[in-house]
């Protein structure tokens, strides 16, 4: 039996790898020379406080630069194929997905926006038994809890509506703010008005 095609491919970028590694090597030599120069100057004369502070800051920045090179050492491009995921939807081999929506402050993150995010995640075109949506309210706000209860009530109508008519825009706020509307089948307009 032939293996199914992958959902994504990672292609290493060889030209960028050579350039990034050459730059890292050159930069490492420069940093090593600077550190060697600073250390040797400390042995020949008594270091002053400003020189020690400058040396300490250079060491810290060198370590930070070294840690940032891990992302550039082997760059690659990722190519995804979401249409293959849709083709395999009936195979039952799709992985379970957990969606975490985090919120803390209802002033900065209005509960209506959080609930639009939750409803969008709940209405994804994915098997319901393999999709879990969690809301983490670090602020413990009662308003967010109330909004979540209301979103759950609305979701009982919204999710089947999206599934039945094949709605592509799953965020209620965006969907109802659109002006362009196409005919999606018998009973669509009446159902849309009822949901709205």
Short mmCIF file of N, CA, C and O in Angstrom, two decimals, residues 136-193:
data_model
loop_
_atom_site.label_atom_id
_atom_site.label_comp_id
_atom_site.label_asym_id
_atom_site.label_seq_id
_atom_site.Cartn_x
_atom_site.Cartn_y
_atom_site.Cartn_z
N UNK A 136 -8.93 29.96 28.64
CA UNK A 136 -8.18 30.18 29.87
C UNK A 136 -8.30 31.65 30.23
O UNK A 136 -7.74 32.51 29.56
N UNK A 137 -9.05 31.93 31.29
CA UNK A 137 -9.22 33.31 31.75
C UNK A 137 -8.34 33.51 32.97
O UNK A 137 -8.74 33.19 34.10
N UNK A 138 -7.15 34.04 32.76
CA UNK A 138 -6.21 34.23 33.86
C UNK A 138 -6.68 35.31 34.82
O UNK A 138 -6.26 35.34 35.97
N UNK A 139 -7.55 36.22 34.36
CA UNK A 139 -8.07 37.26 35.23
C UNK A 139 -9.24 36.80 36.07
O UNK A 139 -9.60 37.45 37.05
N UNK A 140 -9.86 35.68 35.73
CA UNK A 140 -10.98 35.16 36.49
C UNK A 140 -12.17 36.11 36.50
O UNK A 140 -12.83 36.28 37.52
N UNK A 141 -12.46 36.71 35.37
CA UNK A 141 -13.51 37.72 35.28
C UNK A 141 -14.88 37.07 35.11
O UNK A 141 -15.06 36.17 34.28
N UNK A 142 -15.86 37.53 35.86
CA UNK A 142 -17.22 37.03 35.76
C UNK A 142 -17.86 37.38 34.42
O UNK A 142 -18.68 36.63 33.90
N UNK A 143 -17.48 38.53 33.86
CA UNK A 143 -18.02 38.94 32.57
C UNK A 143 -17.60 37.96 31.47
O UNK A 143 -18.41 37.62 30.60
N UNK A 144 -16.36 37.49 31.52
CA UNK A 144 -15.90 36.52 30.53
C UNK A 144 -16.65 35.19 30.68
O UNK A 144 -17.01 34.56 29.70
N UNK A 145 -16.90 34.80 31.92
CA UNK A 145 -17.66 33.57 32.17
C UNK A 145 -19.08 33.70 31.61
O UNK A 145 -19.58 32.78 30.95
N UNK A 146 -19.71 34.83 31.85
CA UNK A 146 -21.06 35.05 31.32
C UNK A 146 -21.05 35.05 29.79
O UNK A 146 -21.91 34.44 29.15
N UNK A 147 -20.04 35.71 29.20
CA UNK A 147 -19.92 35.75 27.74
C UNK A 147 -19.70 34.35 27.19
O UNK A 147 -20.22 34.01 26.11
N UNK A 148 -18.95 33.52 27.91
CA UNK A 148 -18.70 32.15 27.45
C UNK A 148 -20.00 31.34 27.45
O UNK A 148 -20.25 30.55 26.53
N UNK A 149 -20.83 31.54 28.48
CA UNK A 149 -22.12 30.84 28.52
C UNK A 149 -23.01 31.27 27.35
O UNK A 149 -23.66 30.43 26.72
N UNK A 150 -23.02 32.55 27.06
CA UNK A 150 -23.81 33.06 25.94
C UNK A 150 -23.27 32.54 24.59
O UNK A 150 -24.03 32.21 23.69
N UNK A 151 -21.94 32.49 24.48
CA UNK A 151 -21.33 31.98 23.25
C UNK A 151 -21.67 30.51 23.07
O UNK A 151 -21.88 30.05 21.95
N UNK A 152 -21.70 29.76 24.17
CA UNK A 152 -22.06 28.34 24.08
C UNK A 152 -23.50 28.19 23.57
O UNK A 152 -23.78 27.35 22.72
N UNK A 153 -24.39 29.03 24.08
CA UNK A 153 -25.79 28.99 23.61
C UNK A 153 -25.86 29.33 22.13
O UNK A 153 -26.56 28.67 21.37
N UNK A 154 -25.16 30.39 21.72
CA UNK A 154 -25.17 30.79 20.31
C UNK A 154 -24.50 29.73 19.44
O UNK A 154 -24.92 29.48 18.31
N UNK A 155 -23.46 29.10 19.96
CA UNK A 155 -22.72 28.07 19.22
C UNK A 155 -23.58 26.88 18.86
O UNK A 155 -23.32 26.19 17.86
N UNK A 156 -24.61 26.60 19.67
CA UNK A 156 -25.52 25.49 19.37
C UNK A 156 -26.25 25.71 18.06
O UNK A 156 -26.69 24.76 17.42
N UNK A 157 -26.41 26.97 17.64
CA UNK A 157 -27.06 27.29 16.37
C UNK A 157 -26.04 27.63 15.29
O UNK A 157 -26.25 27.32 14.13
N UNK A 158 -24.95 28.29 15.70
CA UNK A 158 -23.97 28.78 14.73
C UNK A 158 -23.21 27.64 14.05
O UNK A 158 -23.03 27.64 12.84
N UNK A 159 -22.72 26.69 14.82
CA UNK A 159 -21.91 25.60 14.27
C UNK A 159 -22.70 24.77 13.26
O UNK A 159 -22.23 24.52 12.14
N UNK A 160 -23.94 24.33 13.56
CA UNK A 160 -24.70 23.59 12.54
C UNK A 160 -25.03 24.43 11.31
O UNK A 160 -25.06 23.92 10.19
N UNK A 161 -25.26 25.75 11.51
CA UNK A 161 -25.52 26.64 10.39
C UNK A 161 -24.32 26.67 9.45
O UNK A 161 -24.47 26.56 8.23
N UNK A 162 -23.11 26.82 10.00
CA UNK A 162 -21.90 26.86 9.18
C UNK A 162 -21.69 25.54 8.45
O UNK A 162 -21.30 25.51 7.28
N UNK A 163 -21.94 24.44 9.14
CA UNK A 163 -21.75 23.12 8.55
C UNK A 163 -22.79 22.86 7.44
O UNK A 163 -22.43 22.38 6.36
N UNK A 164 -24.02 23.20 7.71
CA UNK A 164 -25.10 22.92 6.76
C UNK A 164 -24.94 23.66 5.44
O UNK A 164 -25.13 23.09 4.36
N UNK A 165 -24.53 24.94 5.51
CA UNK A 165 -24.45 25.75 4.30
C UNK A 165 -23.02 25.92 3.79
O UNK A 165 -22.79 26.63 2.82
N UNK A 166 -22.06 25.28 4.45
CA UNK A 166 -20.67 25.35 3.98
C UNK A 166 -20.09 26.76 4.06
O UNK A 166 -19.37 27.18 3.15
N UNK A 167 -20.37 27.45 5.14
CA UNK A 167 -19.89 28.82 5.32
C UNK A 167 -18.37 28.79 5.46
O UNK A 167 -17.83 28.04 6.26
N UNK A 168 -17.67 29.61 4.69
CA UNK A 168 -16.20 29.65 4.75
C UNK A 168 -15.72 30.61 5.83
O UNK A 168 -14.73 30.36 6.49
N UNK A 169 -16.42 31.74 6.02
CA UNK A 169 -16.05 32.71 7.05
C UNK A 169 -16.75 32.29 8.33
O UNK A 169 -17.95 32.51 8.50
N UNK A 170 -16.00 31.69 9.25
CA UNK A 170 -16.60 31.09 10.45
C UNK A 170 -16.69 32.03 11.64
O UNK A 170 -17.25 31.67 12.66
N UNK A 171 -16.14 33.22 11.55
CA UNK A 171 -16.21 34.19 12.65
C UNK A 171 -17.54 34.94 12.53
O UNK A 171 -17.79 35.60 11.51
N UNK A 172 -18.42 34.87 13.53
CA UNK A 172 -19.73 35.53 13.42
C UNK A 172 -19.64 37.03 13.15
O UNK A 172 -20.40 37.56 12.34
N UNK A 173 -18.73 37.71 13.81
CA UNK A 173 -18.61 39.16 13.64
C UNK A 173 -18.28 39.51 12.19
O UNK A 173 -18.89 40.39 11.59
N UNK A 174 -17.31 38.80 11.62
CA UNK A 174 -16.91 39.07 10.24
C UNK A 174 -18.01 38.64 9.27
O UNK A 174 -18.32 39.34 8.31
N UNK A 175 -18.63 37.51 9.54
CA UNK A 175 -19.65 36.98 8.63
C UNK A 175 -20.84 37.94 8.52
O UNK A 175 -21.32 38.23 7.44
N UNK A 176 -21.31 38.43 9.67
CA UNK A 176 -22.49 39.30 9.65
C UNK A 176 -22.16 40.74 9.26
O UNK A 176 -23.07 41.52 9.02
N UNK A 177 -20.89 41.11 9.20
CA UNK A 177 -20.54 42.47 8.78
C UNK A 177 -20.30 42.55 7.27
O UNK A 177 -20.10 43.63 6.75
N UNK A 178 -20.29 41.41 6.59
CA UNK A 178 -20.09 41.40 5.14
C UNK A 178 -21.34 41.89 4.42
O UNK A 178 -22.45 41.67 4.88
N UNK A 179 -21.12 42.52 3.28
CA UNK A 179 -22.23 42.99 2.47
C UNK A 179 -22.49 42.07 1.28
O UNK A 179 -23.60 41.98 0.80
N UNK A 180 -21.44 41.41 0.79
CA UNK A 180 -21.62 40.50 -0.34
C UNK A 180 -22.16 39.17 0.17
O UNK A 180 -21.62 38.57 1.06
N UNK A 181 -23.26 38.76 -0.36
CA UNK A 181 -23.92 37.55 0.11
C UNK A 181 -24.34 36.73 -1.11
O UNK A 181 -24.99 37.25 -2.02
N UNK A 182 -23.97 35.49 -1.11
CA UNK A 182 -24.34 34.63 -2.23
C UNK A 182 -25.45 33.67 -1.79
O UNK A 182 -25.64 33.43 -0.61
N UNK A 183 -26.12 33.13 -2.76
CA UNK A 183 -27.19 32.17 -2.48
C UNK A 183 -26.55 30.81 -2.19
O UNK A 183 -25.84 30.27 -3.02
N UNK A 184 -26.80 30.26 -1.00
CA UNK A 184 -26.17 29.01 -0.61
C UNK A 184 -27.16 27.85 -0.50
O UNK A 184 -26.83 26.83 0.07
N UNK A 185 -28.33 28.01 -1.02
CA UNK A 185 -29.26 26.89 -1.01
C UNK A 185 -30.62 27.27 -0.45
O UNK A 185 -30.86 28.38 0.01
N UNK A 186 -31.50 26.29 -0.49
CA UNK A 186 -32.88 26.47 -0.03
C UNK A 186 -32.89 26.74 1.47
O UNK A 186 -32.28 26.02 2.24
N UNK A 187 -33.60 27.79 1.86
CA UNK A 187 -33.75 28.10 3.28
C UNK A 187 -32.59 28.87 3.87
O UNK A 187 -32.58 29.13 5.09
N UNK A 188 -31.63 29.26 3.06
CA UNK A 188 -30.44 29.95 3.59
C UNK A 188 -30.79 31.31 4.17
O UNK A 188 -30.39 31.64 5.28
N UNK A 189 -31.58 32.11 3.43
CA UNK A 189 -31.89 33.48 3.89
C UNK A 189 -32.68 33.44 5.19
O UNK A 189 -32.39 34.23 6.11
N UNK A 190 -33.66 32.57 5.28
CA UNK A 190 -34.47 32.48 6.51
C UNK A 190 -33.61 32.04 7.68
O UNK A 190 -33.70 32.58 8.79
N UNK A 191 -32.74 31.08 7.45
CA UNK A 191 -31.86 30.57 8.51
C UNK A 191 -30.87 31.65 8.94
O UNK A 191 -30.59 31.81 10.13
N UNK A 192 -30.37 32.40 7.98
CA UNK A 192 -29.42 33.48 8.29
C UNK A 192 -30.08 34.54 9.17
O UNK A 192 -29.50 35.01 10.14
N UNK A 193 -31.29 34.92 8.84
CA UNK A 193 -32.01 35.93 9.63
C UNK A 193 -32.30 35.40 11.03
O UNK A 193 -32.23 36.14 12.01
#
